[in-house]
Protein backbone atom coordinates (compact mmCIF):
# COMPACT_ATOMS: atom_id res chain seq x y z
CA MET A 1 92.32 53.93 92.06
CA LEU A 2 89.03 55.50 93.08
CA ILE A 3 89.04 59.29 93.29
CA ASP A 4 87.98 59.11 96.94
CA ASP A 5 91.20 57.25 97.70
CA ILE A 6 93.22 60.29 96.61
CA ASP A 7 93.91 62.94 99.26
CA PHE A 8 93.82 66.09 97.12
CA ALA A 9 94.49 68.36 100.10
CA ASP A 10 97.73 66.48 100.72
CA LEU A 11 98.61 66.51 97.01
CA TYR A 12 98.12 70.28 97.03
CA ARG A 13 100.54 70.70 99.94
CA LYS A 14 103.10 68.45 98.25
CA GLN A 15 102.87 70.39 94.98
CA LEU A 16 103.49 73.65 96.87
CA GLN A 17 106.58 72.07 98.42
CA LEU A 18 107.84 70.87 95.04
CA ALA A 19 107.40 74.39 93.71
CA ASN A 20 109.40 75.78 96.65
CA ARG A 21 106.52 78.13 97.29
CA THR A 22 106.98 80.20 100.42
CA GLU A 23 104.39 82.54 101.88
CA LYS A 24 105.19 86.18 101.18
CA LYS A 25 105.38 88.38 104.25
CA PRO A 26 102.84 91.18 104.64
CA GLU A 27 105.66 93.65 104.03
CA HIS A 28 106.04 92.35 100.48
CA TRP A 29 102.41 93.17 99.72
CA ASP A 30 102.67 96.50 101.54
CA LYS A 31 105.17 97.59 98.89
CA ARG A 32 102.85 96.50 96.05
CA ALA A 33 99.67 98.10 97.37
CA GLU A 34 99.83 101.38 95.44
CA LYS A 35 100.77 99.64 92.19
CA MET A 36 97.97 97.10 92.55
CA ALA A 37 95.44 99.83 93.22
CA GLU A 38 96.61 101.58 90.08
CA ASN A 39 96.78 98.54 87.79
CA CYS A 40 94.23 96.01 89.06
CA ALA A 41 91.52 97.80 91.04
CA SER A 42 89.91 99.99 88.39
CA LEU A 43 86.12 99.74 88.30
CA THR A 44 86.46 99.24 84.52
CA ASP A 45 88.97 96.38 84.81
CA SER A 46 87.99 93.44 82.58
CA TYR A 47 88.68 90.77 85.21
CA LEU A 48 86.68 92.64 87.83
CA LEU A 49 83.73 93.27 85.53
CA GLN A 50 83.59 89.59 84.57
CA LEU A 51 83.78 88.51 88.20
CA LEU A 52 81.06 90.91 89.34
CA GLY A 53 78.85 89.74 86.51
CA LYS A 54 78.99 86.20 87.87
CA ILE A 55 78.33 86.96 91.55
CA ASP A 56 74.68 86.44 92.46
CA LEU A 57 73.73 89.05 95.07
CA LYS A 58 70.10 87.94 95.35
CA GLY A 59 69.04 87.99 99.00
CA ALA A 60 72.45 89.24 100.11
CA GLU A 61 73.13 92.27 102.28
CA SER A 62 76.63 91.54 103.57
CA LEU A 63 79.97 90.64 102.02
CA PHE A 64 83.14 89.03 103.42
CA ASP A 65 86.07 89.77 101.09
CA MET A 66 89.12 87.68 102.03
CA GLY A 67 92.45 88.84 100.64
CA CYS A 68 90.78 92.09 99.68
CA GLY A 69 94.01 93.82 98.63
CA PRO A 70 93.39 97.50 97.84
CA GLY A 71 89.64 96.95 98.12
CA THR A 72 89.11 95.79 94.55
CA VAL A 73 85.93 93.74 95.04
CA SER A 74 84.75 95.36 98.28
CA LEU A 75 84.62 98.85 96.81
CA ALA A 76 83.17 97.68 93.50
CA LEU A 77 80.19 96.33 95.47
CA ALA A 78 80.05 99.11 98.06
CA LYS A 79 76.91 100.70 96.60
CA LYS A 80 75.04 97.38 96.55
CA MET A 81 75.97 95.93 99.94
CA PRO A 82 75.20 97.75 103.20
CA ILE A 83 77.64 95.61 105.21
CA ILE A 84 81.14 94.79 103.93
CA TYR A 85 84.22 93.38 105.64
CA GLY A 86 87.45 93.67 103.67
CA VAL A 87 90.07 91.36 105.16
CA ASP A 88 93.79 91.17 104.38
CA TYR A 89 97.01 90.45 106.26
CA SER A 90 98.81 93.39 104.62
CA GLN A 91 98.34 96.66 106.48
CA GLY A 92 99.65 98.47 103.41
CA MET A 93 96.83 97.03 101.31
CA LEU A 94 94.25 97.92 103.95
CA SER A 95 95.56 101.47 104.20
CA VAL A 96 95.25 101.97 100.45
CA ALA A 97 91.79 100.37 100.52
CA ALA A 98 90.68 102.68 103.34
CA ARG A 99 91.93 105.72 101.46
CA ARG A 100 90.08 104.67 98.33
CA ALA A 101 86.93 104.00 100.37
CA ALA A 102 87.09 107.51 101.85
CA GLN A 103 87.45 108.99 98.37
CA MET A 104 84.34 107.06 97.31
CA ASN A 105 82.50 107.96 100.52
CA ALA A 106 82.13 104.23 101.25
CA ARG A 107 82.34 104.62 104.99
CA HIS A 108 80.32 101.50 105.79
CA VAL A 109 83.15 99.20 104.67
CA GLN A 110 85.15 97.82 107.60
CA TRP A 111 88.79 96.82 107.09
CA VAL A 112 90.25 93.99 109.16
CA GLN A 113 93.88 92.82 109.29
CA ARG A 114 93.87 89.04 109.39
CA ALA A 115 95.65 86.14 107.66
CA TRP A 116 94.17 82.96 106.24
CA GLU A 117 95.85 80.89 108.94
CA GLU A 118 94.71 83.03 111.87
CA HIS A 119 91.44 82.53 113.72
CA TRP A 120 88.29 84.16 112.34
CA ASP A 121 86.09 83.45 115.33
CA ASP A 122 85.48 87.13 116.03
CA LEU A 123 84.61 87.95 112.41
CA PRO A 124 80.88 87.98 111.64
CA GLN A 125 79.32 85.58 109.19
CA CYS A 126 78.16 87.30 105.99
CA ASP A 127 75.78 86.38 103.19
CA ILE A 128 78.47 86.23 100.50
CA ALA A 129 82.14 85.30 100.89
CA VAL A 130 84.66 86.15 98.16
CA ALA A 131 88.33 85.32 97.75
CA SER A 132 89.51 86.90 94.52
CA ARG A 133 93.03 86.05 93.33
CA SER A 134 94.05 85.30 96.92
CA THR A 135 93.70 81.52 97.13
CA LEU A 136 97.30 80.30 96.75
CA VAL A 137 97.26 79.35 100.42
CA ALA A 138 99.26 76.93 102.55
CA ASP A 139 96.29 74.68 103.37
CA MET A 140 93.56 74.56 100.71
CA ARG A 141 91.11 72.43 102.69
CA GLN A 142 91.36 74.68 105.74
CA ALA A 143 90.92 77.81 103.61
CA MET A 144 87.87 76.50 101.74
CA THR A 145 86.32 75.28 104.99
CA LYS A 146 86.75 78.69 106.60
CA LEU A 147 85.27 80.50 103.62
CA ASN A 148 82.31 78.14 103.49
CA ASN A 149 81.62 78.63 107.19
CA GLN A 150 81.90 82.41 106.80
CA ALA A 151 79.07 82.56 104.24
CA ARG A 152 75.36 82.16 104.82
CA LEU A 153 74.45 81.97 101.14
CA ARG A 154 77.25 81.63 98.58
CA VAL A 155 81.04 81.52 98.19
CA TYR A 156 83.05 82.76 95.19
CA THR A 157 86.77 82.03 94.75
CA THR A 158 89.17 82.48 91.86
CA HIS A 159 92.23 80.33 91.22
CA LEU A 160 95.09 80.05 88.75
CA VAL A 161 94.42 78.21 85.51
CA SER A 162 98.08 78.22 84.52
CA SER A 163 100.45 76.44 86.87
CA SER A 164 103.03 79.23 86.96
CA PHE A 165 103.28 82.99 87.44
CA VAL A 166 106.61 82.96 85.56
CA SER A 167 106.77 81.33 82.13
CA PRO A 168 108.85 78.14 81.75
CA THR A 169 110.97 80.03 79.18
CA ILE A 170 112.07 82.56 81.82
CA GLN A 171 112.70 79.84 84.39
CA ARG A 172 114.94 78.03 81.89
CA ALA A 173 116.72 81.30 81.08
CA LEU A 174 117.63 81.48 84.77
CA GLY A 175 119.06 77.98 84.55
CA ARG A 176 116.43 76.65 86.94
CA GLU A 177 114.16 73.65 86.74
CA VAL A 178 110.65 74.53 85.69
CA ILE A 179 108.38 74.54 88.74
CA GLU A 180 104.62 74.31 88.67
CA LEU A 181 102.19 75.59 91.25
CA PRO A 182 98.95 73.77 92.06
CA ASN A 183 96.16 75.18 89.91
CA TYR A 184 92.38 75.26 90.26
CA ILE A 185 91.93 71.51 89.75
CA TYR A 186 93.25 70.89 93.27
CA ALA A 187 90.74 73.28 94.86
CA LEU A 188 87.86 71.78 92.89
CA ASN A 189 88.72 68.27 94.03
CA VAL A 190 89.34 69.34 97.62
CA LEU A 191 85.84 70.82 97.66
CA TYR A 192 84.41 67.62 96.16
CA GLN A 193 86.00 65.59 98.94
CA MET A 194 84.51 68.00 101.48
CA GLY A 195 81.06 67.17 100.10
CA ILE A 196 80.75 70.41 98.08
CA HIS A 197 79.78 70.11 94.42
CA ALA A 198 81.06 73.44 93.17
CA HIS A 199 80.43 75.22 89.87
CA VAL A 200 83.35 76.20 87.62
CA ASP A 201 83.56 79.10 85.19
CA PHE A 202 86.48 80.99 83.67
CA ILE A 203 87.59 84.61 83.58
CA ARG A 204 90.01 85.94 81.02
CA GLY A 205 91.47 89.14 82.35
CA PRO A 206 94.42 91.40 81.60
CA ASN A 207 97.75 90.50 83.13
CA CYS A 208 98.34 93.10 85.86
CA GLN A 209 102.09 92.40 85.86
CA GLN A 210 102.85 92.63 82.16
CA ASP A 211 104.99 95.80 82.34
CA ASN A 212 108.47 94.58 81.40
CA SER A 213 109.38 97.73 79.49
CA THR A 214 112.73 98.15 81.26
CA TRP A 215 115.32 95.69 82.54
CA THR A 216 114.88 97.01 86.08
CA ARG A 217 111.12 96.52 85.98
CA PHE A 218 111.45 93.04 84.49
CA LEU A 219 114.00 91.99 87.11
CA GLU A 220 111.68 93.27 89.84
CA ASN A 221 108.80 91.21 88.42
CA VAL A 222 110.88 88.02 88.27
CA ARG A 223 112.25 88.49 91.78
CA TRP A 224 108.73 89.06 93.05
CA SER A 225 107.61 85.66 91.82
CA MET A 226 110.83 83.63 92.00
CA GLY A 227 112.50 85.03 95.10
CA GLU A 228 116.10 86.23 95.40
CA LEU A 229 118.36 85.53 92.44
CA SER A 230 122.08 84.77 92.43
CA ALA A 231 124.53 87.00 90.58
CA ASP A 232 124.92 84.30 87.93
CA GLU A 233 121.15 84.07 87.48
CA VAL A 234 120.83 87.84 87.11
CA GLU A 235 123.54 87.81 84.46
CA ARG A 236 121.84 84.95 82.59
CA LEU A 237 118.50 86.72 82.78
CA GLU A 238 119.85 90.05 81.55
CA THR A 239 121.50 88.38 78.56
CA TRP A 240 118.19 86.70 77.72
CA TYR A 241 116.20 89.93 78.24
CA GLN A 242 118.38 91.90 75.83
CA GLN A 243 117.39 89.44 73.09
CA GLN A 244 113.64 89.85 73.64
CA ASP A 245 110.92 92.27 72.67
CA PRO A 246 109.83 93.55 76.13
CA ARG A 247 106.25 93.90 74.88
CA THR A 248 105.90 90.16 74.30
CA ILE A 249 107.69 88.75 77.36
CA ALA A 250 104.51 88.45 79.43
CA PRO A 251 101.16 87.33 78.04
CA ALA A 252 98.65 90.15 77.70
CA SER A 253 96.04 88.18 79.61
CA ARG A 254 95.84 85.73 82.48
CA ASP A 255 93.07 83.19 82.88
CA TRP A 256 91.40 82.52 86.21
CA ALA A 257 89.01 79.77 87.25
CA LEU A 258 85.96 80.97 89.15
CA ILE A 259 84.84 78.28 91.58
CA TRP A 260 81.61 78.98 93.45
CA TRP A 261 79.07 77.11 95.51
CA ASP A 262 76.07 77.48 97.78
CA SER A 263 77.26 77.47 101.37
CA VAL A 264 76.99 74.10 103.09
CA PRO A 265 76.14 73.75 106.82
CA ARG A 266 79.21 72.98 108.92
CA GLU A 267 77.76 69.68 110.10
CA ALA A 268 77.32 68.54 106.48
CA LEU A 269 81.00 68.93 105.58
CA ARG A 270 83.03 65.76 105.34
């Protein structure tokens, strides 16, 4: 079968369905905003430093940061970009980002509440578009098309290398089938079929959710990724947890694929 006969956008959607992946409500992220700002948004964070080192700002004066969270990328570039739009569907994330911006005196950053699936027609096109750790979307082709059209110069996105947020060992401990999420390969092939020949690089960063030091914290982490658990599953998981060294339950690092490309005119997209 020729690669062009494969609909990677459809395969992506089917893999999400197989994984029983459901979109988290904004309220879920609202509750995580403070913790994410504390653990993942430091200007000395390894992932962030690697990402910034790979973003070419030549000729760029404006940034569109989709899924901006607590302002991780937006505020890291605030001194280099006179125009920045940080966009997220979680008001809690935007509130934390705005507070951090005020503390940094980055008053030129504008925060916009918007989801991937909503219209962006009123949002201005920028030179650079970024989607950092926010690309596990319902429709990959639609998302990549919107990002491409939002950027005048270049687009930078990061995607999972591993196919799961929760290790297969933990999923088996729950008594569940191991489920796999679509990783970066799907996005790369979707872009190819759109007529975009993207570049791929890799970032090895610390795992922001590796704190499993207590049973309560570990259970919270698993529920966050796996959804609600039955009483039987909680019992199974606690029995398994008591037999582990909490320091080694989660890997210390998480790899991300950086996929970037020069923006393509709308009329040139397939």
